[in-house]
CSV table of C-alpha atoms and ligand atoms in Angstrom, one decimal:
chain,number,residue,atom,x,y,z
A,1,MET,CA,87.9,103.5,76.7
A,2,GLU,CA,86.0,106.4,75.2
A,3,VAL,CA,83.8,108.1,77.7
A,4,PRO,CA,80.4,109.1,76.3
A,5,VAL,CA,80.1,112.9,75.8
A,6,LEU,CA,77.3,113.2,78.3
A,7,LEU,CA,79.4,111.6,81.0
A,8,GLN,CA,82.4,113.7,80.0
A,9,ASN,CA,80.4,116.8,80.8
A,10,ILE,CA,79.2,115.4,84.0
A,11,PHE,CA,82.7,114.3,85.0
A,12,GLN,CA,83.9,117.9,84.4
A,13,TYR,CA,81.1,119.3,86.5
A,14,ILE,CA,82.0,116.9,89.3
A,15,ASP,CA,85.7,117.8,89.2
A,16,LYS,CA,84.8,121.5,89.4
A,17,ASN,CA,82.5,121.0,92.4
A,18,GLU,CA,85.0,119.3,94.7
A,19,GLN,CA,84.9,122.1,97.3
A,20,VAL,CA,81.0,122.0,97.4
A,21,TYR,CA,81.1,118.2,98.0
A,22,ILE,CA,83.6,118.6,100.8
A,23,GLN,CA,81.5,121.3,102.4
A,24,CYS,CA,78.5,119.0,102.2
A,25,LEU,CA,80.4,116.2,103.9
A,26,THR,CA,81.6,118.6,106.5
A,27,GLU,CA,78.0,119.4,107.5
A,28,ALA,CA,77.1,115.7,107.6
A,29,VAL,CA,80.1,114.7,109.7
A,30,LYS,CA,79.3,117.5,112.2
A,31,ILE,CA,76.1,115.7,113.2
A,32,PRO,CA,77.3,113.0,115.7
A,33,SER,CA,74.7,110.5,114.6
A,34,VAL,CA,75.9,107.6,116.7
A,35,SER,CA,73.1,105.0,116.8
A,36,GLY,CA,74.7,102.7,119.4
A,37,ILE,CA,74.6,105.3,122.2
A,38,PRO,CA,71.0,106.2,123.2
A,39,ASN,CA,72.0,109.8,124.2
A,40,TYR,CA,72.9,110.5,120.6
A,41,ARG,CA,69.6,109.3,119.2
A,42,GLU,CA,68.4,112.9,118.7
A,43,ASP,CA,71.4,113.4,116.5
A,44,VAL,CA,70.6,110.4,114.4
A,45,PHE,CA,67.1,112.0,113.9
A,46,ARG,CA,68.7,115.3,113.0
A,47,MET,CA,70.9,113.5,110.5
A,48,VAL,CA,67.9,111.8,108.8
A,49,TYR,CA,66.1,115.2,108.5
A,50,TRP,CA,69.3,116.8,107.2
A,51,MET,CA,69.4,114.2,104.4
A,52,GLU,CA,65.7,114.6,103.8
A,53,GLU,CA,66.2,118.4,103.1
A,54,LYS,CA,69.1,117.5,100.7
A,55,LEU,CA,66.9,115.1,98.8
A,56,LYS,CA,64.0,117.6,98.6
A,57,VAL,CA,66.3,120.1,97.0
A,58,LEU,CA,66.9,117.5,94.2
A,59,GLY,CA,63.2,117.1,93.8
A,60,VAL,CA,63.0,113.7,95.5
A,61,ILE,CA,59.7,112.9,97.1
A,62,THR,CA,60.5,111.9,100.6
A,63,GLU,CA,59.0,110.1,103.5
A,64,VAL,CA,60.4,109.8,107.0
A,65,CYS,CA,59.1,106.6,108.5
A,66,ASP,CA,58.7,105.7,112.1
A,67,ILE,CA,59.9,102.1,112.6
A,68,GLY,CA,59.0,101.6,116.3
A,69,THR,CA,60.9,101.6,119.6
A,70,GLN,CA,63.8,99.9,121.3
A,71,VAL,CA,64.1,98.8,124.9
A,72,ILE,CA,67.3,99.9,126.5
A,73,SER,CA,68.5,99.3,130.0
A,74,THR,CA,69.2,102.4,132.1
A,75,THR,CA,70.5,100.8,135.2
A,76,GLU,CA,70.9,97.1,136.2
A,77,ASN,CA,67.3,96.7,137.0
A,78,ASN,CA,65.6,99.4,135.0
A,79,SER,CA,64.9,99.8,131.3
A,80,THR,CA,63.2,102.4,129.2
A,81,LYS,CA,61.9,102.6,125.6
A,82,ILE,CA,63.3,105.0,123.0
A,83,ALA,CA,62.3,105.5,119.4
A,84,LEU,CA,64.4,103.8,116.8
A,85,ALA,CA,65.9,106.2,114.2
A,86,PRO,CA,63.4,106.6,111.4
A,87,VAL,CA,64.0,105.2,107.9
A,88,LEU,CA,64.1,107.8,105.1
A,89,LEU,CA,62.5,106.8,101.8
A,90,GLY,CA,62.9,108.8,98.7
A,91,GLN,CA,61.6,108.6,95.1
A,92,LEU,CA,63.0,110.4,92.2
A,93,GLY,CA,61.2,109.9,88.9
A,94,ASN,CA,58.4,107.5,88.1
A,95,ASP,CA,58.8,107.0,84.4
A,96,PRO,CA,57.6,103.5,83.4
A,97,LYS,CA,59.9,103.6,80.4
A,98,LYS,CA,63.0,103.8,82.7
A,99,LYS,CA,64.6,101.3,84.9
A,100,THR,CA,64.2,101.8,88.6
A,101,ILE,CA,67.1,101.3,90.9
A,102,LEU,CA,67.1,101.1,94.7
A,103,VAL,CA,69.9,102.9,96.5
A,104,TYR,CA,70.7,102.0,100.1
A,105,GLY,CA,72.9,103.9,102.5
A,106,HIS,CA,73.0,104.5,106.3
A,107,LEU,CA,73.3,107.8,108.1
A,108,ASP,CA,74.3,106.6,111.5
A,109,VAL,CA,77.9,106.1,112.6
A,110,GLN,CA,80.0,104.2,115.0
A,111,PRO,CA,80.9,106.0,118.3
A,112,ALA,CA,84.1,108.1,118.3
A,113,ALA,CA,85.9,110.3,120.7
A,114,LYS,CA,89.2,112.2,120.6
A,115,GLU,CA,90.2,110.2,123.8
A,116,ASP,CA,90.0,107.0,121.8
A,117,GLY,CA,93.2,108.0,120.1
A,118,TRP,CA,91.9,110.1,117.2
A,119,ASP,CA,94.5,112.7,116.0
A,120,THR,CA,91.7,115.2,115.4
A,121,GLU,CA,88.1,115.8,116.6
A,122,PRO,CA,86.1,112.9,115.1
A,123,PHE,CA,83.0,115.0,114.4
A,124,LYS,CA,84.8,117.8,112.6
A,125,LEU,CA,85.9,117.0,109.0
A,126,ILE,CA,89.6,117.8,108.6
A,127,GLN,CA,91.3,117.9,105.3
A,128,LYS,CA,94.9,116.7,105.2
A,129,ASN,CA,97.1,115.4,102.3
A,130,GLY,CA,94.1,114.7,100.0
A,131,LYS,CA,92.2,112.9,102.7
A,132,LEU,CA,89.1,113.9,104.7
A,133,TYR,CA,89.2,112.7,108.3
A,134,GLY,CA,86.0,112.4,110.3
A,135,ARG,CA,83.6,109.7,111.7
A,136,GLY,CA,81.3,108.6,109.0
A,137,ALA,CA,83.5,110.1,106.2
A,138,SER,CA,83.7,106.6,104.6
A,139,ASP,CA,81.1,104.6,106.5
A,140,ASP,CA,78.7,105.7,105.2
A,141,LYS,CA,78.1,109.4,104.9
A,142,GLY,CA,80.6,110.1,102.1
A,143,PRO,CA,79.0,107.4,99.8
A,144,CYS,CA,75.5,108.7,100.6
A,145,ILE,CA,76.6,112.2,99.6
A,146,ALA,CA,78.2,110.9,96.5
A,147,TRP,CA,74.7,109.8,95.4
A,148,LEU,CA,73.4,113.3,96.0
A,149,ASN,CA,76.3,114.8,94.0
A,150,ALA,CA,75.8,112.4,91.1
A,151,VAL,CA,72.1,113.3,90.8
A,152,GLU,CA,72.7,117.0,91.2
A,153,ALA,CA,75.4,116.9,88.4
A,154,TYR,CA,72.8,115.6,85.9
A,155,GLN,CA,70.3,118.2,87.0
A,156,LYS,CA,72.6,121.2,87.0
A,157,LEU,CA,73.7,120.3,83.4
A,158,ASN,CA,70.0,119.9,82.4
A,159,HIS,CA,70.4,116.2,81.6
A,160,GLU,CA,67.5,114.0,82.4
A,161,ILE,CA,68.2,111.5,85.1
A,162,PRO,CA,68.3,108.3,83.0
A,163,VAL,CA,66.7,106.0,85.7
A,164,ASN,CA,64.1,106.2,88.4
A,165,ILE,CA,65.8,106.2,91.8
A,166,LYS,CA,64.4,105.0,95.0
A,167,PHE,CA,66.4,105.8,98.1
A,168,ILE,CA,66.4,104.0,101.5
A,169,PHE,CA,68.5,105.7,104.1
A,170,GLU,CA,68.4,104.1,107.6
A,171,GLY,CA,69.8,105.3,110.9
A,172,MET,CA,70.3,102.0,112.8
A,173,GLU,CA,72.8,100.1,110.7
A,174,GLU,CA,75.6,100.2,113.1
A,175,CYS,CA,73.3,98.5,115.6
A,176,GLY,CA,72.5,95.7,113.2
A,177,SER,CA,69.8,97.5,111.3
A,178,VAL,CA,67.2,97.1,114.1
A,179,GLY,CA,63.7,97.3,112.8
A,180,LEU,CA,64.6,97.6,109.1
A,181,GLU,CA,63.7,94.1,107.9
A,182,GLY,CA,60.2,94.3,109.5
A,183,PHE,CA,59.7,97.7,108.1
A,184,LEU,CA,60.7,96.7,104.6
A,185,LYS,CA,58.4,93.7,104.7
A,186,LYS,CA,55.5,96.0,105.6
A,187,ARG,CA,56.5,98.5,102.9
A,188,SER,CA,56.8,96.1,100.0
A,189,ASP,CA,54.7,98.7,98.0
A,190,PHE,CA,57.8,100.9,98.0
A,191,LEU,CA,60.0,98.1,96.7
A,192,GLU,CA,57.7,97.2,93.9
A,193,SER,CA,58.9,98.2,90.4
A,194,VAL,CA,62.5,98.1,91.6
A,195,ASN,CA,64.7,96.5,88.9
A,196,CYS,CA,68.0,96.2,90.8
A,197,VAL,CA,69.7,97.3,94.0
A,198,CYS,CA,72.9,99.2,94.6
A,199,ILE,CA,74.5,99.3,98.1
A,200,SER,CA,77.6,101.6,98.5
A,201,ASP,CA,78.4,100.6,102.1
A,202,ALA,CA,81.7,98.8,101.7
A,203,ARG,CA,85.3,99.6,100.9
A,204,TRP,CA,87.9,98.3,98.4
A,205,LEU,CA,90.1,95.4,99.2
A,206,GLY,CA,93.2,97.5,98.9
A,207,THR,CA,94.1,101.2,98.3
A,208,LYS,CA,94.5,101.4,94.6
A,209,THR,CA,92.1,99.2,92.7
A,210,PRO,CA,88.3,99.8,92.5
A,211,CYS,CA,86.3,96.7,93.3
A,212,LEU,CA,82.8,95.2,93.0
A,213,ILE,CA,81.7,92.9,95.7
A,214,TYR,CA,79.7,89.8,94.7
A,215,GLY,CA,79.9,87.6,97.8
A,216,LEU,CA,79.7,87.7,101.5
A,217,ARG,CA,80.0,85.0,104.2
A,218,GLY,CA,77.3,84.4,106.7
A,219,THR,CA,77.7,83.5,110.4
A,220,CYS,CA,76.7,80.8,112.9
A,221,TYR,CA,77.4,82.0,116.4
A,222,PHE,CA,77.4,79.4,119.2
A,223,SER,CA,77.7,79.3,123.0
A,224,ILE,CA,78.7,76.3,125.2
A,225,GLU,CA,77.4,76.6,128.8
A,226,ILE,CA,78.9,74.4,131.5
A,227,GLU,CA,78.1,74.7,135.2
A,228,CYS,CA,79.8,72.7,137.9
A,229,ALA,CA,78.8,74.4,141.2
A,230,SER,CA,76.4,76.7,142.8
A,231,LYS,CA,79.1,79.3,143.5
A,232,ASP,CA,82.7,80.1,142.6
A,233,LEU,CA,85.1,77.9,144.6
A,234,HIS,CA,88.6,78.3,146.1
A,235,SER,CA,90.9,76.1,144.3
A,236,GLY,CA,92.9,75.4,147.5
A,237,THR,CA,89.9,74.2,149.4
A,238,PHE,CA,88.0,72.5,146.6
A,239,GLY,CA,90.5,71.8,143.8
A,240,GLY,CA,90.9,68.0,143.5
A,241,SER,CA,87.3,67.3,144.5
A,242,VAL,CA,85.4,68.9,141.7
A,243,PHE,CA,84.6,68.2,138.0
A,244,GLU,CA,85.7,71.6,136.9
A,245,ALA,CA,83.5,73.4,134.3
A,246,MET,CA,86.4,75.3,132.8
A,247,SER,CA,88.4,72.1,132.1
A,248,ASP,CA,85.4,70.6,130.4
A,249,LEU,CA,84.9,73.7,128.3
A,250,VAL,CA,88.6,73.9,127.2
A,251,PHE,CA,88.3,70.2,126.2
A,252,LEU,CA,85.3,71.0,124.0
A,253,LEU,CA,86.7,74.2,122.5
A,254,ASP,CA,89.9,72.3,121.7
A,255,SER,CA,87.9,69.8,119.7
A,256,LEU,CA,86.6,72.3,117.2
A,257,VAL,CA,89.5,73.4,115.0
A,258,ASP,CA,93.1,72.2,114.6
A,259,SER,CA,96.2,74.2,114.4
A,260,SER,CA,96.1,74.4,110.6
A,261,GLY,CA,92.6,76.0,110.7
A,262,LYS,CA,90.8,72.9,109.7
A,263,ILE,CA,87.3,72.6,111.3
A,264,LEU,CA,87.0,69.2,113.0
A,265,VAL,CA,83.2,68.9,112.8
A,266,PRO,CA,82.5,66.0,110.5
A,267,ASP,CA,80.8,66.8,107.1
A,268,ILE,CA,81.1,70.5,107.8
A,269,LEU,CA,82.4,71.1,104.2
A,270,GLU,CA,79.7,69.0,102.6
A,271,ASP,CA,77.7,71.8,101.0
A,272,VAL,CA,80.5,74.2,100.2
A,273,LEU,CA,80.4,75.1,96.5
A,274,PRO,CA,83.5,73.6,94.8
A,275,THR,CA,85.9,76.0,93.3
A,276,THR,CA,86.1,76.1,89.5
A,277,CYS,CA,89.2,76.8,87.4
A,278,GLU,CA,87.4,79.8,86.1
A,279,GLU,CA,86.8,81.1,89.5
A,280,LEU,CA,90.4,80.6,90.7
A,281,LYS,CA,91.6,82.4,87.6
A,282,THR,CA,89.7,85.5,88.7
A,283,TYR,CA,91.6,85.5,91.9
A,284,GLU,CA,94.9,85.6,90.2
A,285,ASN,CA,94.7,89.2,89.0
A,286,ILE,CA,93.1,90.6,92.1
A,287,ASP,CA,95.2,93.4,93.5
A,288,PHE,CA,96.1,91.9,96.9
A,289,CYS,CA,99.5,91.9,98.6
A,290,VAL,CA,100.3,89.2,101.1
A,291,LYS,CA,103.0,91.3,102.6
A,292,GLU,CA,100.6,94.2,103.2
A,293,PHE,CA,98.0,91.9,104.5
A,294,LYS,CA,100.5,90.5,107.0
A,295,LYS,CA,101.4,94.0,108.1
A,296,ALA,CA,97.7,94.7,108.6
A,297,VAL,CA,97.4,91.6,110.8
A,298,GLY,CA,100.6,92.3,112.6
A,299,CYS,CA,102.1,88.8,112.4
A,300,GLU,CA,105.1,87.0,110.8
A,301,GLN,CA,103.3,83.9,109.6
A,302,LEU,CA,99.8,83.1,108.4
A,303,LEU,CA,98.0,79.8,107.9
A,304,HIS,CA,98.6,80.3,104.2
A,305,GLU,CA,101.4,82.2,102.6
A,306,ASP,CA,99.9,82.1,99.1
A,307,LYS,CA,97.6,84.9,97.9
A,308,ILE,CA,94.9,82.7,96.3
A,309,LYS,CA,94.8,80.4,99.4
A,310,ILE,CA,94.4,83.5,101.7
A,311,LEU,CA,91.6,84.9,99.5
A,312,THR,CA,89.8,81.6,99.1
A,313,ASN,CA,90.0,80.8,102.8
A,314,THR,CA,88.7,84.1,103.9
A,315,TRP,CA,86.0,84.5,101.3
A,316,ARG,CA,84.7,81.2,100.1
A,317,TYR,CA,85.5,78.6,102.7
A,318,PRO,CA,84.2,78.5,106.2
A,319,SER,CA,86.4,79.4,109.2
A,320,LEU,CA,85.9,78.8,112.9
A,321,SER,CA,87.0,81.3,115.5
A,322,ILE,CA,86.9,81.0,119.3
A,323,HIS,CA,85.9,84.4,120.7
A,324,GLY,CA,85.9,84.2,124.5
A,325,ILE,CA,84.8,82.7,127.7
A,326,GLU,CA,82.1,84.4,129.9
A,327,GLY,CA,82.6,83.7,133.6
A,328,ALA,CA,86.3,83.0,133.4
A,329,PHE,CA,88.8,85.0,135.3
A,330,SER,CA,90.4,87.4,132.8
A,331,ASP,CA,91.9,90.2,134.8
A,332,HIS,CA,95.6,90.8,135.6
A,333,GLY,CA,97.1,88.9,138.4
A,334,SER,CA,96.6,85.3,139.6
A,335,LYS,CA,93.2,84.6,141.1
A,336,THR,CA,92.9,81.1,142.4
A,337,VAL,CA,89.2,80.6,141.6
A,338,ILE,CA,87.3,77.6,140.1
A,339,PRO,CA,84.5,79.4,138.2
A,340,LYS,CA,81.1,77.9,138.9
A,341,LYS,CA,79.8,78.5,135.4
A,342,VAL,CA,81.5,79.3,132.1
A,343,ILE,CA,80.1,80.1,128.7
A,344,GLY,CA,82.4,79.5,125.7
A,345,LYS,CA,81.7,81.5,122.5
A,346,PHE,CA,82.7,80.7,119.0
A,347,SER,CA,81.4,81.2,115.5
A,348,ILE,CA,81.7,79.8,112.1
A,349,ARG,CA,81.7,82.1,109.1
A,350,ILE,CA,79.6,80.1,106.6
A,351,VAL,CA,79.7,80.2,102.8
A,352,PRO,CA,77.5,79.3,99.8
A,353,ASN,CA,75.7,76.8,99.9
A,354,GLN,CA,75.9,76.2,103.6
A,355,ASP,CA,72.7,76.5,105.5
A,356,PRO,CA,72.8,78.0,109.0
A,357,GLU,CA,70.3,75.5,110.4
A,358,LYS,CA,72.1,72.5,109.0
A,359,ILE,CA,75.5,73.8,110.2
A,360,ALA,CA,74.0,74.4,113.7
A,361,LYS,CA,72.8,70.8,113.8
A,362,LEU,CA,76.1,69.3,112.7
A,363,VAL,CA,78.0,71.4,115.3
A,364,ILE,CA,75.6,70.8,118.2
A,365,ASP,CA,75.4,67.0,117.5
A,366,TYR,CA,79.2,66.8,117.3
A,367,LEU,CA,79.8,68.7,120.6
A,368,ASP,CA,77.0,66.6,122.3
A,369,LYS,CA,78.8,63.5,121.3
A,370,LYS,CA,82.2,64.8,122.4
A,371,TRP,CA,80.5,65.8,125.7
A,372,LYS,CA,79.4,62.2,126.3
A,373,THR,CA,83.0,60.9,125.9
A,374,ARG,CA,84.1,63.4,128.6
A,375,LYS,CA,81.9,61.6,131.2
A,376,SER,CA,81.4,64.8,133.2
A,377,PRO,CA,78.4,65.1,135.5
A,378,ASN,CA,78.2,68.9,134.9
A,379,ASN,CA,75.3,70.8,133.4
A,380,TYR,CA,76.1,71.3,129.7
A,381,LYS,CA,74.4,72.9,126.8
A,382,THR,CA,75.5,74.1,123.3
A,383,SER,CA,73.2,76.4,121.5
A,384,LEU,CA,73.1,78.6,118.4
A,385,THR,CA,73.0,82.3,119.5
A,386,PHE,CA,72.4,83.8,116.1
A,387,SER,CA,73.0,83.2,112.4
A,388,SER,CA,73.0,84.8,109.0
A,389,LYS,CA,73.1,83.3,105.6
A,390,PRO,CA,75.9,83.7,103.1
A,391,TRP,CA,75.3,85.8,100.0
A,392,LEU,CA,76.4,85.4,96.4
A,393,SER,CA,75.3,87.6,93.6
A,394,SER,CA,75.1,86.9,89.9
A,395,VAL,CA,77.9,88.9,88.3
A,396,SER,CA,76.6,88.3,84.8
A,397,HIS,CA,73.5,90.4,85.7
A,398,TYR,CA,73.3,93.8,84.0
A,399,ASN,CA,73.6,95.4,87.4
A,400,TYR,CA,77.2,94.2,87.5
A,401,THR,CA,78.1,94.7,83.9
A,402,ALA,CA,76.8,98.3,84.2
A,403,ALA,CA,79.0,98.8,87.3
A,404,ILE,CA,82.0,97.3,85.6
A,405,LYS,CA,81.6,99.7,82.6
A,406,ALA,CA,81.0,102.6,85.0
A,407,THR,CA,84.2,101.8,86.8
A,408,GLU,CA,86.1,101.8,83.5
A,409,PHE,CA,84.6,105.2,82.7
A,410,ALA,CA,85.4,106.7,86.1
A,411,TYR,CA,88.7,105.0,86.8
A,412,ASN,CA,89.9,104.0,83.3
A,413,ARG,CA,90.3,100.4,84.5
A,414,LYS,CA,88.3,97.3,85.2
A,415,PRO,CA,87.3,96.7,88.8
A,416,ASP,CA,88.5,93.7,90.8
A,417,MET,CA,85.6,91.3,91.4
A,418,ILE,CA,85.9,90.4,95.0
A,419,ARG,CA,84.1,88.7,97.9
A,420,ILE,CA,84.5,89.7,101.5
A,421,GLY,CA,84.7,87.5,104.5
A,422,GLY,CA,82.3,89.4,106.7
A,423,SER,CA,78.6,90.2,106.4
A,424,ILE,CA,76.4,93.1,105.3
A,425,PRO,CA,73.1,91.8,106.5
A,426,VAL,CA,71.0,94.3,104.5
A,427,THR,CA,72.3,92.7,101.3
A,428,LEU,CA,70.5,89.5,102.1
A,429,THR,CA,67.4,91.3,103.4
A,430,PHE,CA,67.0,93.0,100.0
A,431,GLN,CA,67.7,89.9,98.0
A,432,GLU,CA,65.2,87.8,100.0
A,433,ILE,CA,62.4,90.4,100.2
A,434,MET,CA,62.6,91.4,96.5
A,435,ASP,CA,64.5,88.7,94.7
A,436,LYS,CA,66.3,91.3,92.6
A,437,ASN,CA,69.9,91.5,91.8
A,438,VAL,CA,71.9,93.3,94.5
A,439,LEU,CA,75.2,95.0,93.7
A,440,VAL,CA,77.7,96.1,96.4
A,441,LEU,CA,79.6,99.0,94.9
A,442,PRO,CA,82.3,100.3,97.2
A,443,ILE,CA,83.3,104.0,97.1
A,444,GLY,CA,86.0,104.2,99.9
A,445,ALA,CA,89.4,102.6,100.0
A,446,GLY,CA,90.6,99.6,102.1
A,447,ASP,CA,92.6,101.8,104.5
A,448,ASP,CA,89.7,104.1,105.4
A,449,ASN,CA,89.6,103.0,109.0
A,450,ALA,CA,85.9,102.4,109.1
A,451,HIS,CA,84.9,101.8,112.8
A,452,SER,CA,88.4,102.7,113.9
A,453,GLN,CA,90.3,105.8,114.9
A,454,ASN,CA,91.1,108.4,112.2
A,455,GLU,CA,88.4,107.3,109.8
A,456,LYS,CA,88.8,109.0,106.5
A,457,ILE,CA,87.8,109.1,102.8
A,458,ASN,CA,90.2,110.1,100.1
A,459,ILE,CA,89.1,113.2,98.2
A,460,ALA,CA,89.9,111.2,95.0
A,461,ASN,CA,87.5,108.4,96.1
A,462,LEU,CA,84.8,110.9,96.9
A,463,ILE,CA,85.2,112.5,93.5
A,464,GLN,CA,85.8,109.4,91.4
A,465,GLY,CA,83.1,107.6,93.4
A,466,THR,CA,80.6,110.4,92.4
A,467,LYS,CA,81.6,109.9,88.8
A,468,LEU,CA,81.2,106.2,89.2
A,469,LEU,CA,77.6,106.5,90.4
A,470,ALA,CA,76.8,109.0,87.7
A,471,ALA,CA,78.2,106.6,85.1
A,472,TYR,CA,76.5,103.6,86.7
A,473,ILE,CA,73.0,105.1,86.3
A,474,PHE,CA,73.9,106.0,82.8
A,475,GLU,CA,74.9,102.4,82.0
A,476,ILE,CA,71.9,100.9,83.7
A,477,SER,CA,69.7,103.1,81.5
A,478,CYS,CA,71.5,101.7,78.4
A,479,VAL,CA,70.6,98.1,79.2
A,480,LYS,CA,67.9,96.8,76.9
A,481,GLU,CA,66.8,93.7,78.7
A,482,HIS,CA,64.3,93.8,81.6
B,1,LIG,MN1,78.5,100.8,106.9
B,2,LIG,MN1,79.9,100.4,109.8
């Protein structure tokens, strides 16, 4: 595919500036902007201001927005309020003749410490074998910096930025984007005039093939509470006389899913969109290796051995997982206790067009019925703890066709069109508040160890990813329709 001359120049510039980009990422990784640990909150603030400075250099009009406070417990009985990390808004260009894209990224990171098993200091970017190791390198500081690089490349070569860009960088993403949705609803003025959204907070499916993400599963998380006594009991003294809460709970949990992974709640699949031949065809060419997947799981046998079945069952069908039992004895050794109260936790990953409320009702009604057949006198309650909707984007939208073409320019190949089984809640937030097409455009590779030890981004992904974003805005600007 012939790369337009303008992009060829920009790509050359990007290749030449590798060291500058690595230096920039080094600065960013050095700030331990861990949002989940209150002691690091100042660093998240510092990271937001660092980014603000970088944006200002590019001529972006910035605004650091206070989004309120958060209550955190200091000791068992005491709590205190601390400020949430602010949201950084930026606007570059305001030309009514151009399209306006909204770019989202997050500047906070997961906790990390050398003692967790990192080979190197997590907050010091280390270059080794074409990879840049450090917390946040891939999730999500590297991709945020790729946006800075892409814009700068246009400017340094005296090319007009072909679109207006609005930036939203938050600092609470790793804590569930606390405060973001409320803030965005209040600042709908900022979201006005946006034509489409690009989120680069995800990674490829594998390690070689670039991807675009067009679907995510949602979640319904449940708890089953059962209480049989006013205190924990000795099984020697009381065993044989008590309706035990734990036995009741195991009975209910066992009624949820069978050994083939089939969810046993009646009508649960009712609203699942049927697969089409066309859709299944797109799965065939996806770069996905069952053997590697098994290796990543660390098991010999999966529920499905076939690639398409694995992909469809993790992306576009619901799955039920049992997560744990609160109140149950779980330490080493053999404690002979009858727990007075246990809370079972499980969740269902839901898919288009399943509705969380409807699923919750089906599940709770089913368990209530099962409970009646148990004839236990214990206190029982199943409830929905939290839920999020599934998300499916329209891949025929110009936002996607632009990203496909940009991928061809940057990588000289078409991207795999994929879904993922997890959730990126902000995706739905944007889609719901603005009703504009949202694109999830990954920069990092599937083995980047986001959230894990030795997180990294490949230099090649940082460089080609920067080209990808530069080409993406170019392609968006070529779209005629509005
Ligand atoms: Mn992320
Ligand atoms: Mn993350």
